[in-house]
Amino acid sequence: MSAFIGILGLLINRLRKTTTKPLELVAVPDAKLPPAAAQAVAQAEVAKEAAVQAVAEAKG
């Protein structure tokens, strides 16, 4: 059981690190985003949704 909790913790930590928006993207108002930054924000949103879904499935 403790191994499962450890693996779940590692998975959540990995997803958190790979789906969190960089500070540079969060600090800029949406109206002033250059196209490349807007694309990065969109990718981060998609990754965040996937992470939330993966955690919800893992919790069962």
PDB file of N, CA, C and O in Angstrom:
ATOM      1  N   MET A   1       0.820  -1.195   0.000  1.00  0.00           N
ATOM      2  CA  MET A   1       0.000   0.000   0.000  1.00  0.00           C
ATOM      3  C   MET A   1       0.860   1.254   0.000  1.00  0.00           C
ATOM      4  O   MET A   1       0.567   2.194  -0.704  1.00  0.00           O
ATOM      5  N   SER A   2       1.925   1.249   0.827  1.00  0.00           N
ATOM      6  CA  SER A   2       2.777   2.436   0.891  1.00  0.00           C
ATOM      7  C   SER A   2       3.524   2.648  -0.425  1.00  0.00           C
ATOM      8  O   SER A   2       3.808   3.784  -0.797  1.00  0.00           O
ATOM      9  N   ALA A   3       3.833   1.570  -1.138  1.00  0.00           N
ATOM     10  CA  ALA A   3       4.484   1.711  -2.442  1.00  0.00           C
ATOM     11  C   ALA A   3       3.540   2.386  -3.432  1.00  0.00           C
ATOM     12  O   ALA A   3       3.965   3.231  -4.226  1.00  0.00           O
ATOM     13  N   PHE A   4       2.261   2.041  -3.381  1.00  0.00           N
ATOM     14  CA  PHE A   4       1.272   2.673  -4.254  1.00  0.00           C
ATOM     15  C   PHE A   4       1.173   4.166  -3.968  1.00  0.00           C
ATOM     16  O   PHE A   4       1.142   4.977  -4.890  1.00  0.00           O
ATOM     17  N   ILE A   5       1.151   4.521  -2.698  1.00  0.00           N
ATOM     18  CA  ILE A   5       1.074   5.941  -2.320  1.00  0.00           C
ATOM     19  C   ILE A   5       2.327   6.675  -2.783  1.00  0.00           C
ATOM     20  O   ILE A   5       2.248   7.800  -3.277  1.00  0.00           O
ATOM     21  N   GLY A   6       3.476   6.041  -2.664  1.00  0.00           N
ATOM     22  CA  GLY A   6       4.717   6.653  -3.120  1.00  0.00           C
ATOM     23  C   GLY A   6       4.733   6.871  -4.614  1.00  0.00           C
ATOM     24  O   GLY A   6       5.134   7.935  -5.100  1.00  0.00           O
ATOM     25  N   ILE A   7       4.293   5.874  -5.366  1.00  0.00           N
ATOM     26  CA  ILE A   7       4.240   5.991  -6.826  1.00  0.00           C
ATOM     27  C   ILE A   7       3.234   7.050  -7.234  1.00  0.00           C
ATOM     28  O   ILE A   7       3.491   7.852  -8.140  1.00  0.00           O
ATOM     29  N   LEU A   8       2.087   7.091  -6.574  1.00  0.00           N
ATOM     30  CA  LEU A   8       1.089   8.113  -6.871  1.00  0.00           C
ATOM     31  C   LEU A   8       1.647   9.505  -6.581  1.00  0.00           C
ATOM     32  O   LEU A   8       1.435  10.435  -7.364  1.00  0.00           O
ATOM     33  N   GLY A   9       2.389   9.643  -5.494  1.00  0.00           N
ATOM     34  CA  GLY A   9       3.011  10.923  -5.169  1.00  0.00           C
ATOM     35  C   GLY A   9       4.012  11.347  -6.226  1.00  0.00           C
ATOM     36  O   GLY A   9       4.070  12.511  -6.616  1.00  0.00           O
ATOM     37  N   LEU A  10       4.820  10.414  -6.709  1.00  0.00           N
ATOM     38  CA  LEU A  10       5.779  10.721  -7.768  1.00  0.00           C
ATOM     39  C   LEU A  10       5.068  11.137  -9.051  1.00  0.00           C
ATOM     40  O   LEU A  10       5.496  12.075  -9.730  1.00  0.00           O
ATOM     41  N   LEU A  11       3.989  10.457  -9.379  1.00  0.00           N
ATOM     42  CA  LEU A  11       3.220  10.801 -10.574  1.00  0.00           C
ATOM     43  C   LEU A  11       2.635  12.201 -10.458  1.00  0.00           C
ATOM     44  O   LEU A  11       2.749  13.013 -11.382  1.00  0.00           O
ATOM     45  N   ILE A  12       2.039  12.501  -9.332  1.00  0.00           N
ATOM     46  CA  ILE A  12       1.447  13.827  -9.128  1.00  0.00           C
ATOM     47  C   ILE A  12       2.525  14.902  -9.180  1.00  0.00           C
ATOM     48  O   ILE A  12       2.332  15.958  -9.790  1.00  0.00           O
ATOM     49  N   ASN A  13       3.662  14.647  -8.563  1.00  0.00           N
ATOM     50  CA  ASN A  13       4.745  15.615  -8.562  1.00  0.00           C
ATOM     51  C   ASN A  13       5.260  15.855  -9.982  1.00  0.00           C
ATOM     52  O   ASN A  13       5.513  16.989 -10.380  1.00  0.00           O
ATOM     53  N   ARG A  14       5.405  14.787 -10.756  1.00  0.00           N
ATOM     54  CA  ARG A  14       5.871  14.930 -12.138  1.00  0.00           C
ATOM     55  C   ARG A  14       4.868  15.727 -12.973  1.00  0.00           C
ATOM     56  O   ARG A  14       5.241  16.615 -13.738  1.00  0.00           O
ATOM     57  N   LEU A  15       3.595  15.411 -12.817  1.00  0.00           N
ATOM     58  CA  LEU A  15       2.579  16.140 -13.558  1.00  0.00           C
ATOM     59  C   LEU A  15       2.551  17.610 -13.153  1.00  0.00           C
ATOM     60  O   LEU A  15       2.400  18.490 -13.997  1.00  0.00           O
ATOM     61  N   ARG A  16       2.734  17.889 -11.872  1.00  0.00           N
ATOM     62  CA  ARG A  16       2.730  19.268 -11.405  1.00  0.00           C
ATOM     63  C   ARG A  16       3.889  20.043 -12.014  1.00  0.00           C
ATOM     64  O   ARG A  16       3.728  21.172 -12.475  1.00  0.00           O
ATOM     65  N   LYS A  17       5.059  19.416 -12.067  1.00  0.00           N
ATOM     66  CA  LYS A  17       6.232  20.098 -12.610  1.00  0.00           C
ATOM     67  C   LYS A  17       6.128  20.327 -14.106  1.00  0.00           C
ATOM     68  O   LYS A  17       6.643  21.309 -14.621  1.00  0.00           O
ATOM     69  N   THR A  18       5.459  19.431 -14.824  1.00  0.00           N
ATOM     70  CA  THR A  18       5.401  19.553 -16.279  1.00  0.00           C
ATOM     71  C   THR A  18       4.192  20.333 -16.761  1.00  0.00           C
ATOM     72  O   THR A  18       4.119  20.666 -17.940  1.00  0.00           O
ATOM     73  N   THR A  19       3.246  20.630 -15.880  1.00  0.00           N
ATOM     74  CA  THR A  19       2.046  21.317 -16.336  1.00  0.00           C
ATOM     75  C   THR A  19       1.865  22.700 -15.740  1.00  0.00           C
ATOM     76  O   THR A  19       0.946  23.400 -16.119  1.00  0.00           O
ATOM     77  N   THR A  20       2.715  23.106 -14.830  1.00  0.00           N
ATOM     78  CA  THR A  20       2.592  24.425 -14.233  1.00  0.00           C
ATOM     79  C   THR A  20       3.086  25.468 -15.218  1.00  0.00           C
ATOM     80  O   THR A  20       4.112  25.283 -15.865  1.00  0.00           O
ATOM     81  N   LYS A  21       2.366  26.555 -15.329  1.00  0.00           N
ATOM     82  CA  LYS A  21       2.777  27.626 -16.230  1.00  0.00           C
ATOM     83  C   LYS A  21       4.013  28.317 -15.672  1.00  0.00           C
ATOM     84  O   LYS A  21       4.100  28.570 -14.480  1.00  0.00           O
ATOM     85  N   PRO A  22       4.961  28.670 -16.545  1.00  0.00           N
ATOM     86  CA  PRO A  22       6.113  29.443 -16.086  1.00  0.00           C
ATOM     87  C   PRO A  22       5.669  30.808 -15.559  1.00  0.00           C
ATOM     88  O   PRO A  22       4.677  31.373 -16.019  1.00  0.00           O
ATOM     89  N   LEU A  23       6.404  31.347 -14.612  1.00  0.00           N
ATOM     90  CA  LEU A  23       6.058  32.625 -14.000  1.00  0.00           C
ATOM     91  C   LEU A  23       5.968  33.736 -15.040  1.00  0.00           C
ATOM     92  O   LEU A  23       5.124  34.625 -14.949  1.00  0.00           O
ATOM     93  N   GLU A  24       6.816  33.673 -16.054  1.00  0.00           N
ATOM     94  CA  GLU A  24       6.800  34.712 -17.088  1.00  0.00           C
ATOM     95  C   GLU A  24       5.456  34.769 -17.808  1.00  0.00           C
ATOM     96  O   GLU A  24       5.008  35.827 -18.224  1.00  0.00           O
ATOM     97  N   LEU A  25       4.805  33.619 -17.967  1.00  0.00           N
ATOM     98  CA  LEU A  25       3.513  33.594 -18.650  1.00  0.00           C
ATOM     99  C   LEU A  25       2.392  34.048 -17.729  1.00  0.00           C
ATOM    100  O   LEU A  25       1.421  34.652 -18.170  1.00  0.00           O
ATOM    101  N   VAL A  26       2.507  33.773 -16.457  1.00  0.00           N
ATOM    102  CA  VAL A  26       1.459  34.132 -15.507  1.00  0.00           C
ATOM    103  C   VAL A  26       1.494  35.624 -15.215  1.00  0.00           C
ATOM    104  O   VAL A  26       0.460  36.256 -15.044  1.00  0.00           O
ATOM    105  N   ALA A  27       2.683  36.224 -15.210  1.00  0.00           N
ATOM    106  CA  ALA A  27       2.841  37.620 -14.832  1.00  0.00           C
ATOM    107  C   ALA A  27       2.385  38.588 -15.917  1.00  0.00           C
ATOM    108  O   ALA A  27       2.122  39.751 -15.629  1.00  0.00           O
ATOM    109  N   VAL A  28       2.273  38.139 -17.149  1.00  0.00           N
ATOM    110  CA  VAL A  28       1.898  39.018 -18.259  1.00  0.00           C
ATOM    111  C   VAL A  28       0.384  38.998 -18.437  1.00  0.00           C
ATOM    112  O   VAL A  28      -0.213  37.933 -18.508  1.00  0.00           O
ATOM    113  N   PRO A  29      -0.252  40.163 -18.523  1.00  0.00           N
ATOM    114  CA  PRO A  29      -1.702  40.175 -18.795  1.00  0.00           C
ATOM    115  C   PRO A  29      -2.006  39.522 -20.145  1.00  0.00           C
ATOM    116  O   PRO A  29      -1.204  39.619 -21.076  1.00  0.00           O
ATOM    117  N   ASP A  30      -3.149  38.873 -20.243  1.00  0.00           N
ATOM    118  CA  ASP A  30      -3.513  38.154 -21.470  1.00  0.00           C
ATOM    119  C   ASP A  30      -3.564  39.058 -22.695  1.00  0.00           C
ATOM    120  O   ASP A  30      -3.263  38.625 -23.794  1.00  0.00           O
ATOM    121  N   ALA A  31      -3.952  40.303 -22.535  1.00  0.00           N
ATOM    122  CA  ALA A  31      -4.102  41.203 -23.670  1.00  0.00           C
ATOM    123  C   ALA A  31      -2.763  41.536 -24.319  1.00  0.00           C
ATOM    124  O   ALA A  31      -2.719  41.909 -25.484  1.00  0.00           O
ATOM    125  N   LYS A  32      -1.648  41.395 -23.587  1.00  0.00           N
ATOM    126  CA  LYS A  32      -0.344  41.792 -24.110  1.00  0.00           C
ATOM    127  C   LYS A  32       0.537  40.608 -24.487  1.00  0.00           C
ATOM    128  O   LYS A  32       1.736  40.770 -24.663  1.00  0.00           O
ATOM    129  N   LEU A  33      -0.032  39.432 -24.626  1.00  0.00           N
ATOM    130  CA  LEU A  33       0.765  38.249 -24.939  1.00  0.00           C
ATOM    131  C   LEU A  33       1.190  38.232 -26.398  1.00  0.00           C
ATOM    132  O   LEU A  33       0.356  38.391 -27.291  1.00  0.00           O
ATOM    133  N   PRO A  34       2.478  37.998 -26.653  1.00  0.00           N
ATOM    134  CA  PRO A  34       2.898  37.763 -28.037  1.00  0.00           C
ATOM    135  C   PRO A  34       2.376  36.400 -28.500  1.00  0.00           C
ATOM    136  O   PRO A  34       2.024  35.564 -27.669  1.00  0.00           O
ATOM    137  N   PRO A  35       2.325  36.176 -29.804  1.00  0.00           N
ATOM    138  CA  PRO A  35       1.771  34.909 -30.311  1.00  0.00           C
ATOM    139  C   PRO A  35       2.447  33.664 -29.743  1.00  0.00           C
ATOM    140  O   PRO A  35       1.777  32.686 -29.433  1.00  0.00           O
ATOM    141  N   ALA A  36       3.764  33.687 -29.596  1.00  0.00           N
ATOM    142  CA  ALA A  36       4.458  32.509 -29.071  1.00  0.00           C
ATOM    143  C   ALA A  36       4.058  32.239 -27.623  1.00  0.00           C
ATOM    144  O   ALA A  36       3.867  31.089 -27.222  1.00  0.00           O
ATOM    145  N   ALA A  37       3.908  33.296 -26.844  1.00  0.00           N
ATOM    146  CA  ALA A  37       3.504  33.130 -25.450  1.00  0.00           C
ATOM    147  C   ALA A  37       2.060  32.658 -25.363  1.00  0.00           C
ATOM    148  O   ALA A  37       1.727  31.831 -24.509  1.00  0.00           O
ATOM    149  N   ALA A  38       1.208  33.159 -26.222  1.00  0.00           N
ATOM    150  CA  ALA A  38      -0.192  32.719 -26.231  1.00  0.00           C
ATOM    151  C   ALA A  38      -0.278  31.227 -26.553  1.00  0.00           C
ATOM    152  O   ALA A  38      -1.078  30.505 -25.963  1.00  0.00           O
ATOM    153  N   GLN A  39       0.575  30.774 -27.471  1.00  0.00           N
ATOM    154  CA  GLN A  39       0.595  29.356 -27.811  1.00  0.00           C
ATOM    155  C   GLN A  39       1.085  28.532 -26.618  1.00  0.00           C
ATOM    156  O   GLN A  39       0.550  27.464 -26.334  1.00  0.00           O
ATOM    157  N   ALA A  40       2.092  29.034 -25.910  1.00  0.00           N
ATOM    158  CA  ALA A  40       2.606  28.323 -24.736  1.00  0.00           C
ATOM    159  C   ALA A  40       1.543  28.236 -23.646  1.00  0.00           C
ATOM    160  O   ALA A  40       1.407  27.210 -22.978  1.00  0.00           O
ATOM    161  N   VAL A  41       0.772  29.302 -23.462  1.00  0.00           N
ATOM    162  CA  VAL A  41      -0.306  29.292 -22.473  1.00  0.00           C
ATOM    163  C   VAL A  41      -1.360  28.261 -22.865  1.00  0.00           C
ATOM    164  O   VAL A  41      -1.851  27.508 -22.024  1.00  0.00           O
ATOM    165  N   ALA A  42      -1.694  28.214 -24.137  1.00  0.00           N
ATOM    166  CA  ALA A  42      -2.682  27.237 -24.601  1.00  0.00           C
ATOM    167  C   ALA A  42      -2.189  25.812 -24.371  1.00  0.00           C
ATOM    168  O   ALA A  42      -2.958  24.946 -23.933  1.00  0.00           O
ATOM    169  N   GLN A  43      -0.914  25.557 -24.629  1.00  0.00           N
ATOM    170  CA  GLN A  43      -0.352  24.227 -24.399  1.00  0.00           C
ATOM    171  C   GLN A  43      -0.363  23.884 -22.913  1.00  0.00           C
ATOM    172  O   GLN A  43      -0.642  22.740 -22.542  1.00  0.00           O
ATOM    173  N   ALA A  44      -0.074  24.869 -22.069  1.00  0.00           N
ATOM    174  CA  ALA A  44      -0.087  24.634 -20.625  1.00  0.00           C
ATOM    175  C   ALA A  44      -1.497  24.311 -20.143  1.00  0.00           C
ATOM    176  O   ALA A  44      -1.686  23.456 -19.276  1.00  0.00           O
ATOM    177  N   GLU A  45      -2.496  24.970 -20.706  1.00  0.00           N
ATOM    178  CA  GLU A  45      -3.882  24.696 -20.328  1.00  0.00           C
ATOM    179  C   GLU A  45      -4.280  23.275 -20.712  1.00  0.00           C
ATOM    180  O   GLU A  45      -4.940  22.573 -19.937  1.00  0.00           O
ATOM    181  N   VAL A  46      -3.895  22.851 -21.899  1.00  0.00           N
ATOM    182  CA  VAL A  46      -4.209  21.488 -22.353  1.00  0.00           C
ATOM    183  C   VAL A  46      -3.513  20.468 -21.456  1.00  0.00           C
ATOM    184  O   VAL A  46      -4.121  19.476 -21.032  1.00  0.00           O
ATOM    185  N   ALA A  47      -2.246  20.727 -21.136  1.00  0.00           N
ATOM    186  CA  ALA A  47      -1.502  19.809 -20.265  1.00  0.00           C
ATOM    187  C   ALA A  47      -2.113  19.773 -18.871  1.00  0.00           C
ATOM    188  O   ALA A  47      -2.167  18.714 -18.240  1.00  0.00           O
ATOM    189  N   LYS A  48      -2.586  20.914 -18.395  1.00  0.00           N
ATOM    190  CA  LYS A  48      -3.203  20.966 -17.069  1.00  0.00           C
ATOM    191  C   LYS A  48      -4.465  20.122 -17.042  1.00  0.00           C
ATOM    192  O   LYS A  48      -4.694  19.367 -16.098  1.00  0.00           O
ATOM    193  N   GLU A  49      -5.274  20.229 -18.071  1.00  0.00           N
ATOM    194  CA  GLU A  49      -6.495  19.426 -18.137  1.00  0.00           C
ATOM    195  C   GLU A  49      -6.168  17.931 -18.169  1.00  0.00           C
ATOM    196  O   GLU A  49      -6.838  17.130 -17.518  1.00  0.00           O
ATOM    197  N   ALA A  50      -5.136  17.559 -18.912  1.00  0.00           N
ATOM    198  CA  ALA A  50      -4.734  16.162 -18.973  1.00  0.00           C
ATOM    199  C   ALA A  50      -4.245  15.671 -17.603  1.00  0.00           C
ATOM    200  O   ALA A  50      -4.548  14.547 -17.198  1.00  0.00           O
ATOM    201  N   ALA A  51      -3.538  16.525 -16.887  1.00  0.00           N
ATOM    202  CA  ALA A  51      -3.031  16.149 -15.572  1.00  0.00           C
ATOM    203  C   ALA A  51      -4.176  15.975 -14.591  1.00  0.00           C
ATOM    204  O   ALA A  51      -4.199  15.033 -13.792  1.00  0.00           O
ATOM    205  N   VAL A  52      -5.129  16.871 -14.637  1.00  0.00           N
ATOM    206  CA  VAL A  52      -6.282  16.767 -13.739  1.00  0.00           C
ATOM    207  C   VAL A  52      -7.053  15.490 -14.019  1.00  0.00           C
ATOM    208  O   VAL A  52      -7.467  14.789 -13.090  1.00  0.00           O
ATOM    209  N   GLN A  53      -7.208  15.170 -15.279  1.00  0.00           N
ATOM    210  CA  GLN A  53      -7.913  13.947 -15.647  1.00  0.00           C
ATOM    211  C   GLN A  53      -7.135  12.709 -15.187  1.00  0.00           C
ATOM    212  O   GLN A  53      -7.732  11.753 -14.678  1.00  0.00           O
ATOM    213  N   ALA A  54      -5.814  12.731 -15.345  1.00  0.00           N
ATOM    214  CA  ALA A  54      -4.997  11.583 -14.936  1.00  0.00           C
ATOM    215  C   ALA A  54      -5.064  11.368 -13.426  1.00  0.00           C
ATOM    216  O   ALA A  54      -5.170  10.235 -12.963  1.00  0.00           O
ATOM    217  N   VAL A  55      -5.037  12.450 -12.665  1.00  0.00           N
ATOM    218  CA  VAL A  55      -5.113  12.326 -11.216  1.00  0.00           C
ATOM    219  C   VAL A  55      -6.494  11.830 -10.809  1.00  0.00           C
ATOM    220  O   VAL A  55      -6.625  10.985  -9.914  1.00  0.00           O
ATOM    221  N   ALA A  56      -7.526  12.330 -11.471  1.00  0.00           N
ATOM    222  CA  ALA A  56      -8.893  11.886 -11.148  1.00  0.00           C
ATOM    223  C   ALA A  56      -9.049  10.391 -11.440  1.00  0.00           C
ATOM    224  O   ALA A  56      -9.673   9.671 -10.660  1.00  0.00           O
ATOM    225  N   GLU A  57      -8.459   9.922 -12.541  1.00  0.00           N
ATOM    226  CA  GLU A  57      -8.533   8.497 -12.874  1.00  0.00           C
ATOM    227  C   GLU A  57      -7.724   7.674 -11.881  1.00  0.00           C
ATOM    228  O   GLU A  57      -8.121   6.560 -11.534  1.00  0.00           O
ATOM    229  N   ALA A  58      -6.584   8.205 -11.443  1.00  0.00           N
ATOM    230  CA  ALA A  58      -5.746   7.477 -10.495  1.00  0.00           C
ATOM    231  C   ALA A  58      -6.425   7.335  -9.143  1.00  0.00           C
ATOM    232  O   ALA A  58      -6.272   6.322  -8.471  1.00  0.00           O
ATOM    233  N   LYS A  59      -7.206   8.337  -8.762  1.00  0.00           N
ATOM    234  CA  LYS A  59      -7.918   8.267  -7.503  1.00  0.00           C
ATOM    235  C   LYS A  59      -9.064   7.283  -7.579  1.00  0.00           C
ATOM    236  O   LYS A  59      -9.522   6.772  -6.577  1.00  0.00           O
ATOM    237  N   GLY A  60      -9.533   7.063  -8.816  1.00  0.00           N
ATOM    238  CA  GLY A  60     -10.524   6.030  -9.052  1.00  0.00           C
ATOM    239  C   GLY A  60     -11.884   6.379  -8.668  1.00  0.00           C
ATOM    240  O   GLY A  60     -12.806   5.797  -8.445  1.00  0.00           O
TER     241      GLY A  60
END
